[in-house]
Amino acid sequence: MTAAPPEPDFDRARCSVAGTLAVVGEKWSLLVLREAFLGVRRFADLQRALGAPKAVLTDRLNRLVAEGLLVRVPYRAPGERERHEYRLTDRGRDLHPALVALMQWGDRWLAGDGAPPLALTHRDCGAPVALGLRCAAGHDVGGPREVTATPTGRPAETPDTPAG
């Protein structure tokens, strides 16, 4: 019988994965972000692309704005009332690699006929975009067996301990 490896001793209440999922872990939120990365900014265009119910889309956009992933910017077409478009913030743009990773996983494991529905290419040279992991020294990381999880040792915040 093989002994189980020791679990990393870290504060799971402060887990970055759980915290990120609390912000963007709902289907419509990720799909809104996908559309934003594709350049879709206006409510009607988002609703048309997603097929989301108006109330659901409104809720998700408000949440993404409140979380600082999108910013609401007013615009006015000639002869029409003021409306808003939704633009990615730096915080929102930082999620691009995560969405690309989800897309590449889906392309690999869910595209039954082998043809992914969308290809990403580098705008400057036209080469396909591929996401990979690399350590700070520049070495490619091939998978989870090549990574060691090390708790940072930062103490958990309590109501009496201000965030630093």
CSV table of N, CA and C in Angstrom, one decimal:
chain,number,residue,atom,x,y,z
A,1,MET,N,0.8,-1.2,0.0
A,1,MET,CA,0.0,0.0,0.0
A,1,MET,C,0.9,1.2,0.0
A,2,THR,N,0.6,2.2,-0.9
A,2,THR,CA,1.3,3.4,-1.0
A,2,THR,C,0.7,4.5,-0.1
A,3,ALA,N,1.6,5.1,0.7
A,3,ALA,CA,1.1,6.2,1.5
A,3,ALA,C,0.7,7.4,0.7
A,4,ALA,N,-0.3,8.1,1.1
A,4,ALA,CA,-0.7,9.3,0.4
A,4,ALA,C,0.3,10.4,0.7
A,5,PRO,N,0.6,11.3,-0.3
A,5,PRO,CA,1.5,12.4,-0.1
A,5,PRO,C,0.9,13.4,0.9
A,6,PRO,N,1.7,14.0,1.7
A,6,PRO,CA,1.2,15.0,2.6
A,6,PRO,C,0.5,16.1,1.9
A,7,GLU,N,-0.7,16.6,2.5
A,7,GLU,CA,-1.4,17.7,1.9
A,7,GLU,C,-0.6,19.0,2.3
A,8,PRO,N,-0.6,19.9,1.4
A,8,PRO,CA,0.0,21.2,1.7
A,8,PRO,C,-0.8,21.9,2.9
A,9,ASP,N,-0.1,22.3,3.9
A,9,ASP,CA,-0.7,23.0,5.0
A,9,ASP,C,-0.8,24.5,4.7
A,10,PHE,N,-2.0,24.9,4.2
A,10,PHE,CA,-2.2,26.3,4.0
A,10,PHE,C,-3.7,26.6,4.3
A,11,ASP,N,-3.9,27.9,4.4
A,11,ASP,CA,-5.2,28.4,4.8
A,11,ASP,C,-6.2,28.3,3.6
A,12,ARG,N,-7.0,27.2,3.6
A,12,ARG,CA,-7.9,27.0,2.4
A,12,ARG,C,-8.9,28.1,2.4
A,13,ALA,N,-9.2,28.8,3.4
A,13,ALA,CA,-10.2,29.9,3.4
A,13,ALA,C,-9.7,31.0,2.6
A,14,ARG,N,-8.4,31.1,2.4
A,14,ARG,CA,-7.8,32.2,1.6
A,14,ARG,C,-7.3,31.7,0.2
A,15,CYS,N,-7.8,30.5,-0.2
A,15,CYS,CA,-7.3,29.9,-1.4
A,15,CYS,C,-7.7,30.8,-2.6
A,16,SER,N,-6.7,31.1,-3.4
A,16,SER,CA,-6.8,31.9,-4.6
A,16,SER,C,-7.8,31.4,-5.6
A,17,VAL,N,-7.8,30.0,-5.7
A,17,VAL,CA,-8.7,29.4,-6.7
A,17,VAL,C,-10.2,29.6,-6.2
A,18,ALA,N,-10.5,29.4,-5.0
A,18,ALA,CA,-11.8,29.6,-4.4
A,18,ALA,C,-12.2,31.1,-4.5
A,19,GLY,N,-11.3,32.0,-4.2
A,19,GLY,CA,-11.6,33.4,-4.3
A,19,GLY,C,-11.9,33.8,-5.7
A,20,THR,N,-11.1,33.3,-6.7
A,20,THR,CA,-11.4,33.7,-8.1
A,20,THR,C,-12.7,33.1,-8.6
A,21,LEU,N,-13.0,31.9,-8.2
A,21,LEU,CA,-14.3,31.3,-8.5
A,21,LEU,C,-15.5,32.0,-7.9
A,22,ALA,N,-15.3,32.6,-6.8
A,22,ALA,CA,-16.4,33.4,-6.2
A,22,ALA,C,-16.7,34.6,-7.0
A,23,VAL,N,-15.7,35.1,-7.8
A,23,VAL,CA,-15.8,36.3,-8.6
A,23,VAL,C,-16.3,35.9,-10.0
A,24,VAL,N,-15.7,34.9,-10.6
A,24,VAL,CA,-16.0,34.6,-12.0
A,24,VAL,C,-16.4,33.1,-12.3
A,25,GLY,N,-16.7,32.4,-11.3
A,25,GLY,CA,-17.0,31.0,-11.4
A,25,GLY,C,-18.3,30.6,-11.9
A,26,GLU,N,-19.1,31.5,-12.3
A,26,GLU,CA,-20.5,31.2,-12.8
A,26,GLU,C,-20.4,31.3,-14.4
A,27,LYS,N,-21.1,30.4,-15.0
A,27,LYS,CA,-21.1,30.2,-16.5
A,27,LYS,C,-21.3,31.6,-17.2
A,28,TRP,N,-22.3,32.3,-16.9
A,28,TRP,CA,-22.6,33.5,-17.6
A,28,TRP,C,-21.5,34.6,-17.5
A,29,SER,N,-20.9,34.6,-16.3
A,29,SER,CA,-19.8,35.6,-16.1
A,29,SER,C,-18.6,35.2,-17.0
A,30,LEU,N,-18.2,34.0,-17.1
A,30,LEU,CA,-17.1,33.6,-18.0
A,30,LEU,C,-17.5,33.8,-19.4
A,31,LEU,N,-18.7,33.6,-19.8
A,31,LEU,CA,-19.1,33.8,-21.2
A,31,LEU,C,-19.2,35.3,-21.5
A,32,VAL,N,-19.6,36.2,-20.6
A,32,VAL,CA,-19.5,37.6,-20.8
A,32,VAL,C,-18.0,38.0,-21.0
A,33,LEU,N,-17.1,37.5,-20.2
A,33,LEU,CA,-15.7,37.8,-20.3
A,33,LEU,C,-15.2,37.3,-21.7
A,34,ARG,N,-15.6,36.1,-22.1
A,34,ARG,CA,-15.2,35.7,-23.4
A,34,ARG,C,-15.6,36.7,-24.5
A,35,GLU,N,-16.8,37.1,-24.5
A,35,GLU,CA,-17.3,38.1,-25.5
A,35,GLU,C,-16.5,39.4,-25.4
A,36,ALA,N,-16.2,39.8,-24.2
A,36,ALA,CA,-15.4,41.1,-24.0
A,36,ALA,C,-14.1,40.9,-24.6
A,37,PHE,N,-13.4,39.7,-24.4
A,37,PHE,CA,-12.1,39.5,-25.1
A,37,PHE,C,-12.3,39.5,-26.6
A,38,LEU,N,-13.4,39.1,-27.1
A,38,LEU,CA,-13.6,39.1,-28.5
A,38,LEU,C,-14.0,40.5,-29.1
A,39,GLY,N,-14.1,41.5,-28.2
A,39,GLY,CA,-14.4,42.8,-28.6
A,39,GLY,C,-15.9,43.2,-28.5
A,40,VAL,N,-16.8,42.4,-28.0
A,40,VAL,CA,-18.2,42.7,-27.8
A,40,VAL,C,-18.3,43.6,-26.6
A,41,ARG,N,-18.9,44.8,-26.7
A,41,ARG,CA,-18.9,45.8,-25.6
A,41,ARG,C,-20.3,46.2,-25.2
A,42,ARG,N,-21.3,46.2,-26.1
A,42,ARG,CA,-22.6,46.7,-25.8
A,42,ARG,C,-23.6,45.7,-25.4
A,43,PHE,N,-24.5,46.1,-24.5
A,43,PHE,CA,-25.5,45.2,-23.9
A,43,PHE,C,-26.2,44.4,-25.0
A,44,ALA,N,-26.8,45.1,-25.9
A,44,ALA,CA,-27.6,44.4,-27.0
A,44,ALA,C,-26.8,43.4,-27.7
A,45,ASP,N,-25.5,43.7,-28.0
A,45,ASP,CA,-24.6,42.8,-28.7
A,45,ASP,C,-24.2,41.6,-27.9
A,46,LEU,N,-24.0,41.8,-26.6
A,46,LEU,CA,-23.7,40.7,-25.6
A,46,LEU,C,-24.9,39.8,-25.5
A,47,GLN,N,-26.1,40.4,-25.4
A,47,GLN,CA,-27.3,39.6,-25.3
A,47,GLN,C,-27.5,38.7,-26.6
A,48,ARG,N,-27.3,39.3,-27.7
A,48,ARG,CA,-27.5,38.6,-29.0
A,48,ARG,C,-26.4,37.5,-29.1
A,49,ALA,N,-25.2,37.8,-28.7
A,49,ALA,CA,-24.1,36.7,-28.9
A,49,ALA,C,-24.3,35.6,-27.9
A,50,LEU,N,-24.8,35.9,-26.7
A,50,LEU,CA,-24.9,34.9,-25.6
A,50,LEU,C,-26.2,34.2,-25.5
A,51,GLY,N,-27.3,34.9,-25.9
A,51,GLY,CA,-28.6,34.4,-25.7
A,51,GLY,C,-29.0,34.4,-24.3
A,52,ALA,N,-28.4,35.2,-23.5
A,52,ALA,CA,-28.7,35.2,-22.0
A,52,ALA,C,-30.0,36.0,-21.8
A,53,PRO,N,-30.8,35.6,-20.8
A,53,PRO,CA,-31.9,36.4,-20.4
A,53,PRO,C,-31.5,37.8,-20.0
A,54,LYS,N,-32.2,38.8,-20.3
A,54,LYS,CA,-31.9,40.2,-19.9
A,54,LYS,C,-31.5,40.4,-18.5
A,55,ALA,N,-32.3,39.8,-17.6
A,55,ALA,CA,-32.1,40.0,-16.1
A,55,ALA,C,-30.8,39.3,-15.7
A,56,VAL,N,-30.5,38.1,-16.3
A,56,VAL,CA,-29.2,37.4,-16.0
A,56,VAL,C,-28.0,38.2,-16.5
A,57,LEU,N,-28.1,38.7,-17.7
A,57,LEU,CA,-27.0,39.5,-18.3
A,57,LEU,C,-26.8,40.8,-17.5
A,58,THR,N,-27.9,41.5,-17.1
A,58,THR,CA,-27.7,42.7,-16.3
A,58,THR,C,-27.1,42.4,-15.0
A,59,ASP,N,-27.5,41.3,-14.3
A,59,ASP,CA,-26.9,40.9,-13.0
A,59,ASP,C,-25.4,40.6,-13.2
A,60,ARG,N,-25.0,39.9,-14.2
A,60,ARG,CA,-23.6,39.5,-14.4
A,60,ARG,C,-22.8,40.7,-14.7
A,61,LEU,N,-23.3,41.6,-15.6
A,61,LEU,CA,-22.5,42.8,-15.9
A,61,LEU,C,-22.3,43.7,-14.7
A,62,ASN,N,-23.4,43.8,-13.9
A,62,ASN,CA,-23.3,44.6,-12.7
A,62,ASN,C,-22.2,44.0,-11.7
A,63,ARG,N,-22.2,42.7,-11.6
A,63,ARG,CA,-21.3,42.0,-10.7
A,63,ARG,C,-19.8,42.2,-11.2
A,64,LEU,N,-19.6,42.0,-12.5
A,64,LEU,CA,-18.3,42.2,-13.1
A,64,LEU,C,-17.8,43.6,-13.0
A,65,VAL,N,-18.7,44.6,-13.1
A,65,VAL,CA,-18.3,46.0,-12.9
A,65,VAL,C,-18.0,46.2,-11.4
A,66,ALA,N,-18.8,45.7,-10.5
A,66,ALA,CA,-18.5,45.8,-9.0
A,66,ALA,C,-17.2,45.2,-8.6
A,67,GLU,N,-16.9,44.1,-9.3
A,67,GLU,CA,-15.6,43.4,-9.0
A,67,GLU,C,-14.4,44.0,-9.7
A,68,GLY,N,-14.6,45.0,-10.5
A,68,GLY,CA,-13.5,45.7,-11.1
A,68,GLY,C,-13.0,45.0,-12.4
A,69,LEU,N,-13.7,44.1,-12.9
A,69,LEU,CA,-13.2,43.4,-14.2
A,69,LEU,C,-13.7,44.1,-15.4
A,70,LEU,N,-14.8,44.8,-15.3
A,70,LEU,CA,-15.3,45.6,-16.4
A,70,LEU,C,-15.5,47.0,-15.9
A,71,VAL,N,-15.5,48.0,-16.8
A,71,VAL,CA,-15.9,49.4,-16.5
A,71,VAL,C,-17.0,49.7,-17.4
A,72,ARG,N,-18.0,50.4,-16.9
A,72,ARG,CA,-19.2,50.9,-17.7
A,72,ARG,C,-18.8,52.3,-18.2
A,73,VAL,N,-18.9,52.4,-19.6
A,73,VAL,CA,-18.5,53.7,-20.2
A,73,VAL,C,-19.7,54.2,-21.0
A,74,PRO,N,-20.2,55.4,-20.8
A,74,PRO,CA,-21.3,55.9,-21.5
A,74,PRO,C,-21.0,56.2,-23.0
A,75,TYR,N,-22.0,56.1,-23.8
A,75,TYR,CA,-21.9,56.5,-25.2
A,75,TYR,C,-23.3,56.9,-25.6
A,76,ARG,N,-23.4,57.7,-26.7
A,76,ARG,CA,-24.7,58.1,-27.2
A,76,ARG,C,-24.6,58.1,-28.7
A,77,ALA,N,-25.4,57.3,-29.3
A,77,ALA,CA,-25.5,57.3,-30.8
A,77,ALA,C,-26.4,58.5,-31.2
A,78,PRO,N,-26.1,59.1,-32.3
A,78,PRO,CA,-26.9,60.3,-32.7
A,78,PRO,C,-28.4,60.0,-32.7
A,79,GLY,N,-29.1,60.9,-32.0
A,79,GLY,CA,-30.6,60.8,-31.9
A,79,GLY,C,-31.1,59.8,-30.9
A,80,GLU,N,-30.2,59.2,-30.1
A,80,GLU,CA,-30.6,58.2,-29.2
A,80,GLU,C,-30.3,58.6,-27.7
A,81,ARG,N,-30.8,57.9,-26.8
A,81,ARG,CA,-30.5,58.1,-25.4
A,81,ARG,C,-29.1,57.6,-25.0
A,82,GLU,N,-28.6,58.1,-24.0
A,82,GLU,CA,-27.3,57.6,-23.5
A,82,GLU,C,-27.4,56.1,-23.1
A,83,ARG,N,-26.4,55.4,-23.5
A,83,ARG,CA,-26.3,54.0,-23.1
A,83,ARG,C,-24.9,53.7,-22.6
A,84,HIS,N,-24.6,52.5,-22.2
A,84,HIS,CA,-23.3,52.1,-21.7
A,84,HIS,C,-22.7,51.0,-22.5
A,85,GLU,N,-21.4,51.0,-22.6
A,85,GLU,CA,-20.7,49.8,-23.1
A,85,GLU,C,-19.8,49.4,-22.0
A,86,TYR,N,-19.3,48.1,-22.1
A,86,TYR,CA,-18.6,47.5,-21.0
A,86,TYR,C,-17.2,47.2,-21.6
A,87,ARG,N,-16.2,47.8,-20.9
A,87,ARG,CA,-14.8,47.6,-21.4
A,87,ARG,C,-14.0,46.8,-20.3
A,88,LEU,N,-13.1,46.0,-20.7
A,88,LEU,CA,-12.2,45.3,-19.8
A,88,LEU,C,-11.3,46.2,-19.1
A,89,THR,N,-11.1,46.0,-17.8
A,89,THR,CA,-10.1,46.7,-17.0
A,89,THR,C,-8.8,45.9,-17.0
A,90,ASP,N,-7.7,46.4,-16.5
A,90,ASP,CA,-6.5,45.6,-16.3
A,90,ASP,C,-6.8,44.3,-15.6
A,91,ARG,N,-7.6,44.4,-14.5
A,91,ARG,CA,-7.9,43.3,-13.7
A,91,ARG,C,-8.7,42.3,-14.5
A,92,GLY,N,-9.6,42.7,-15.4
A,92,GLY,CA,-10.3,41.8,-16.3
A,92,GLY,C,-9.4,41.2,-17.3
A,93,ARG,N,-8.5,42.0,-17.9
A,93,ARG,CA,-7.6,41.5,-19.0
A,93,ARG,C,-6.7,40.5,-18.4
A,94,ASP,N,-6.4,40.5,-17.1
A,94,ASP,CA,-5.5,39.5,-16.5
A,94,ASP,C,-6.1,38.1,-16.5
A,95,LEU,N,-7.4,38.0,-16.7
A,95,LEU,CA,-8.1,36.7,-16.8
A,95,LEU,C,-8.0,36.1,-18.2
A,96,HIS,N,-7.4,36.8,-19.1
A,96,HIS,CA,-7.3,36.2,-20.5
A,96,HIS,C,-6.6,34.9,-20.5
A,97,PRO,N,-5.5,34.7,-19.9
A,97,PRO,CA,-4.8,33.4,-19.9
A,97,PRO,C,-5.7,32.3,-19.3
A,98,ALA,N,-6.5,32.6,-18.3
A,98,ALA,CA,-7.4,31.6,-17.7
A,98,ALA,C,-8.5,31.2,-18.8
A,99,LEU,N,-9.1,32.1,-19.5
A,99,LEU,CA,-10.1,31.8,-20.5
A,99,LEU,C,-9.4,31.0,-21.7
A,100,VAL,N,-8.2,31.4,-22.0
A,100,VAL,CA,-7.5,30.7,-23.1
A,100,VAL,C,-7.3,29.2,-22.7
A,101,ALA,N,-6.9,29.1,-21.4
A,101,ALA,CA,-6.7,27.7,-20.9
A,101,ALA,C,-8.0,26.9,-20.9
A,102,LEU,N,-9.1,27.5,-20.5
A,102,LEU,CA,-10.4,26.8,-20.6
A,102,LEU,C,-10.7,26.4,-22.0
A,103,MET,N,-10.5,27.4,-22.9
A,103,MET,CA,-10.7,27.1,-24.3
A,103,MET,C,-9.9,26.0,-24.9
A,104,GLN,N,-8.6,26.0,-24.6
A,104,GLN,CA,-7.7,24.9,-25.1
A,104,GLN,C,-8.1,23.6,-24.5
A,105,TRP,N,-8.5,23.6,-23.2
A,105,TRP,CA,-9.0,22.3,-22.6
A,105,TRP,C,-10.2,21.8,-23.4
A,106,GLY,N,-11.1,22.7,-23.6
A,106,GLY,CA,-12.4,22.3,-24.4
A,106,GLY,C,-12.0,21.9,-25.8
A,107,ASP,N,-11.1,22.5,-26.4
A,107,ASP,CA,-10.7,22.1,-27.8
A,107,ASP,C,-10.1,20.7,-27.8
A,108,ARG,N,-9.3,20.4,-26.8
A,108,ARG,CA,-8.7,19.1,-26.7
A,108,ARG,C,-9.7,18.0,-26.3
A,109,TRP,N,-10.5,18.3,-25.3
A,109,TRP,CA,-11.3,17.2,-24.8
A,109,TRP,C,-12.8,17.2,-25.2
A,110,LEU,N,-13.3,18.3,-25.7
A,110,LEU,CA,-14.7,18.3,-26.0
A,110,LEU,C,-15.0,18.5,-27.5
A,111,ALA,N,-14.1,18.8,-28.3
A,111,ALA,CA,-14.3,19.0,-29.8
A,111,ALA,C,-14.3,17.6,-30.4
A,112,GLY,N,-15.5,17.0,-30.5
A,112,GLY,CA,-15.6,15.6,-31.0
A,112,GLY,C,-15.0,15.4,-32.3
A,113,ASP,N,-15.2,16.3,-33.3
A,113,ASP,CA,-14.7,16.0,-34.6
A,113,ASP,C,-13.2,16.5,-34.8
A,114,GLY,N,-12.7,17.0,-33.7
A,114,GLY,CA,-11.3,17.5,-33.7
A,114,GLY,C,-11.1,18.9,-34.2
A,115,ALA,N,-12.2,19.5,-34.7
A,115,ALA,CA,-12.1,20.9,-35.2
A,115,ALA,C,-12.6,21.9,-34.2
A,116,PRO,N,-11.7,22.7,-33.5
A,116,PRO,CA,-12.2,23.6,-32.5
A,116,PRO,C,-13.0,24.7,-33.2
A,117,PRO,N,-14.0,25.3,-32.5
A,117,PRO,CA,-14.8,26.3,-33.1
A,117,PRO,C,-14.2,27.6,-33.4
A,118,LEU,N,-13.1,27.9,-32.7
A,118,LEU,CA,-12.4,29.2,-32.8
A,118,LEU,C,-10.9,29.0,-32.7
A,119,ALA,N,-10.2,29.7,-33.6
A,119,ALA,CA,-8.7,29.6,-33.5
A,119,ALA,C,-8.2,31.0,-33.0
A,120,LEU,N,-7.2,31.0,-32.2
A,120,LEU,CA,-6.5,32.2,-31.7
A,120,LEU,C,-5.2,32.3,-32.4
A,121,THR,N,-4.9,33.4,-33.0
A,121,THR,CA,-3.6,33.6,-33.7
A,121,THR,C,-3.0,35.0,-33.2
A,122,HIS,N,-1.7,35.0,-33.2
A,122,HIS,CA,-1.0,36.2,-32.8
A,122,HIS,C,-1.2,37.3,-33.9
A,123,ARG,N,-1.7,38.4,-33.5
A,123,ARG,CA,-2.1,39.5,-34.5
A,123,ARG,C,-0.8,40.0,-35.3
A,124,ASP,N,0.3,40.0,-34.6
A,124,ASP,CA,1.5,40.5,-35.3
A,124,ASP,C,2.1,39.5,-36.4
A,125,CYS,N,2.1,38.2,-36.1
A,125,CYS,CA,2.7,37.3,-37.0
A,125,CYS,C,1.8,36.2,-37.6
A,126,GLY,N,0.6,36.1,-37.0
A,126,GLY,CA,-0.4,35.1,-37.6
A,126,GLY,C,-0.2,33.7,-37.0
A,127,ALA,N,0.8,33.5,-36.2
A,127,ALA,CA,1.0,32.1,-35.7
A,127,ALA,C,-0.1,31.8,-34.6
A,128,PRO,N,-0.4,30.5,-34.5
A,128,PRO,CA,-1.4,30.1,-33.5
A,128,PRO,C,-0.9,30.4,-32.1
A,129,VAL,N,-1.8,30.8,-31.2
A,129,VAL,CA,-1.5,31.1,-29.8
A,129,VAL,C,-1.7,29.8,-29.0
A,130,ALA,N,-0.7,29.5,-28.2
A,130,ALA,CA,-0.7,28.4,-27.3
A,130,ALA,C,-0.3,28.8,-25.9
A,131,LEU,N,-1.1,28.3,-24.9
A,131,LEU,CA,-0.8,28.7,-23.6
A,131,LEU,C,0.1,27.6,-22.9
A,132,GLY,N,1.1,28.0,-22.2
A,132,GLY,CA,1.9,27.0,-21.5
A,132,GLY,C,2.4,27.6,-20.2
A,133,LEU,N,2.9,26.7,-19.3
A,133,LEU,CA,3.5,27.2,-18.0
A,133,LEU,C,5.0,27.2,-18.1
A,134,ARG,N,5.6,28.2,-17.5
A,134,ARG,CA,7.0,28.3,-17.5
A,134,ARG,C,7.4,28.9,-16.1
A,135,CYS,N,8.5,28.3,-15.5
A,135,CYS,CA,9.0,28.8,-14.3
A,135,CYS,C,9.7,30.2,-14.5
A,136,ALA,N,10.0,30.9,-13.4
A,136,ALA,CA,10.6,32.2,-13.5
A,136,ALA,C,12.0,32.1,-14.1
A,137,ALA,N,12.6,30.9,-14.1
A,137,ALA,CA,14.0,30.7,-14.7
A,137,ALA,C,13.8,30.4,-16.2
A,138,GLY,N,12.6,30.3,-16.7
A,138,GLY,CA,12.4,30.1,-18.2
A,138,GLY,C,12.2,28.7,-18.6
A,139,HIS,N,12.1,27.7,-17.7
A,139,HIS,CA,11.9,26.3,-18.0
A,139,HIS,C,10.4,26.0,-18.3
A,140,ASP,N,10.1,25.3,-19.3
A,140,ASP,CA,8.7,24.9,-19.6
A,140,ASP,C,8.4,23.9,-18.5
A,141,VAL,N,7.1,24.0,-18.0
A,141,VAL,CA,6.6,23.1,-17.0
A,141,VAL,C,5.5,22.2,-17.6
A,142,GLY,N,5.8,20.9,-17.7
A,142,GLY,CA,5.0,20.0,-18.4
A,142,GLY,C,3.7,19.6,-17.8
A,143,GLY,N,3.5,19.7,-16.5
A,143,GLY,CA,2.3,19.3,-15.8
A,143,GLY,C,2.5,19.4,-14.3
A,144,PRO,N,1.4,19.0,-13.6
A,144,PRO,CA,1.4,19.1,-12.1
A,144,PRO,C,2.5,18.3,-11.4
A,145,ARG,N,3.0,17.3,-12.0
A,145,ARG,CA,4.0,16.5,-11.3
A,145,ARG,C,5.4,17.2,-11.3
A,146,GLU,N,5.5,18.3,-12.1
A,146,GLU,CA,6.7,19.1,-12.1
A,146,GLU,C,6.6,20.4,-11.3
A,147,VAL,N,5.5,20.4,-10.4
A,147,VAL,CA,5.3,21.6,-9.6
A,147,VAL,C,5.2,21.2,-8.2
A,148,THR,N,5.8,22.0,-7.3
A,148,THR,CA,5.7,21.8,-5.9
A,148,THR,C,4.9,22.9,-5.3
A,149,ALA,N,3.8,22.6,-4.5
A,149,ALA,CA,3.0,23.6,-3.9
A,149,ALA,C,3.6,23.9,-2.5
A,150,THR,N,3.9,25.1,-2.2
A,150,THR,CA,4.6,25.5,-1.0
A,150,THR,C,3.8,26.6,-0.3
A,151,PRO,N,3.2,26.4,0.9
A,151,PRO,CA,2.5,27.4,1.6
A,151,PRO,C,3.4,28.6,1.8
A,152,THR,N,2.8,29.8,1.6
A,152,THR,CA,3.6,31.0,1.7
A,152,THR,C,3.9,31.4,3.2
A,153,GLY,N,3.1,30.9,4.1
A,153,GLY,CA,3.4,31.2,5.5
A,153,GLY,C,2.7,32.4,6.0
A,154,ARG,N,2.0,33.1,5.1
A,154,ARG,CA,1.3,34.3,5.6
A,154,ARG,C,0.2,33.9,6.5
A,155,PRO,N,0.1,34.6,7.6
A,155,PRO,CA,-1.0,34.3,8.6
A,155,PRO,C,-2.3,34.7,8.0
A,156,ALA,N,-3.3,33.9,8.4
A,156,ALA,CA,-4.7,34.2,8.0
A,156,ALA,C,-5.1,35.5,8.7
A,157,GLU,N,-5.9,36.3,7.9
A,157,GLU,CA,-6.4,37.6,8.5
A,157,GLU,C,-7.6,37.3,9.4
A,158,THR,N,-7.6,38.0,10.5
A,158,THR,CA,-8.7,37.9,11.4
A,158,THR,C,-9.4,39.3,11.4
A,159,PRO,N,-10.6,39.4,12.0
A,159,PRO,CA,-11.2,40.7,12.1
A,159,PRO,C,-10.3,41.7,12.8
A,160,ASP,N,-9.5,41.3,13.7
A,160,ASP,CA,-8.6,42.2,14.5
A,160,ASP,C,-7.3,42.5,13.8
A,161,THR,N,-7.0,41.8,12.7
A,161,THR,CA,-5.8,42.0,11.9
A,161,THR,C,-6.1,42.7,10.6
A,162,PRO,N,-5.6,43.9,10.5
A,162,PRO,CA,-5.9,44.6,9.2
A,162,PRO,C,-5.1,44.0,8.1
A,163,ALA,N,-5.7,44.1,6.9
A,163,ALA,CA,-5.0,43.6,5.7
A,163,ALA,C,-3.8,44.4,5.4
A,164,GLY,N,-2.7,43.8,5.0
A,164,GLY,CA,-1.5,44.5,4.8
A,164,GLY,C,-1.1,44.8,3.5
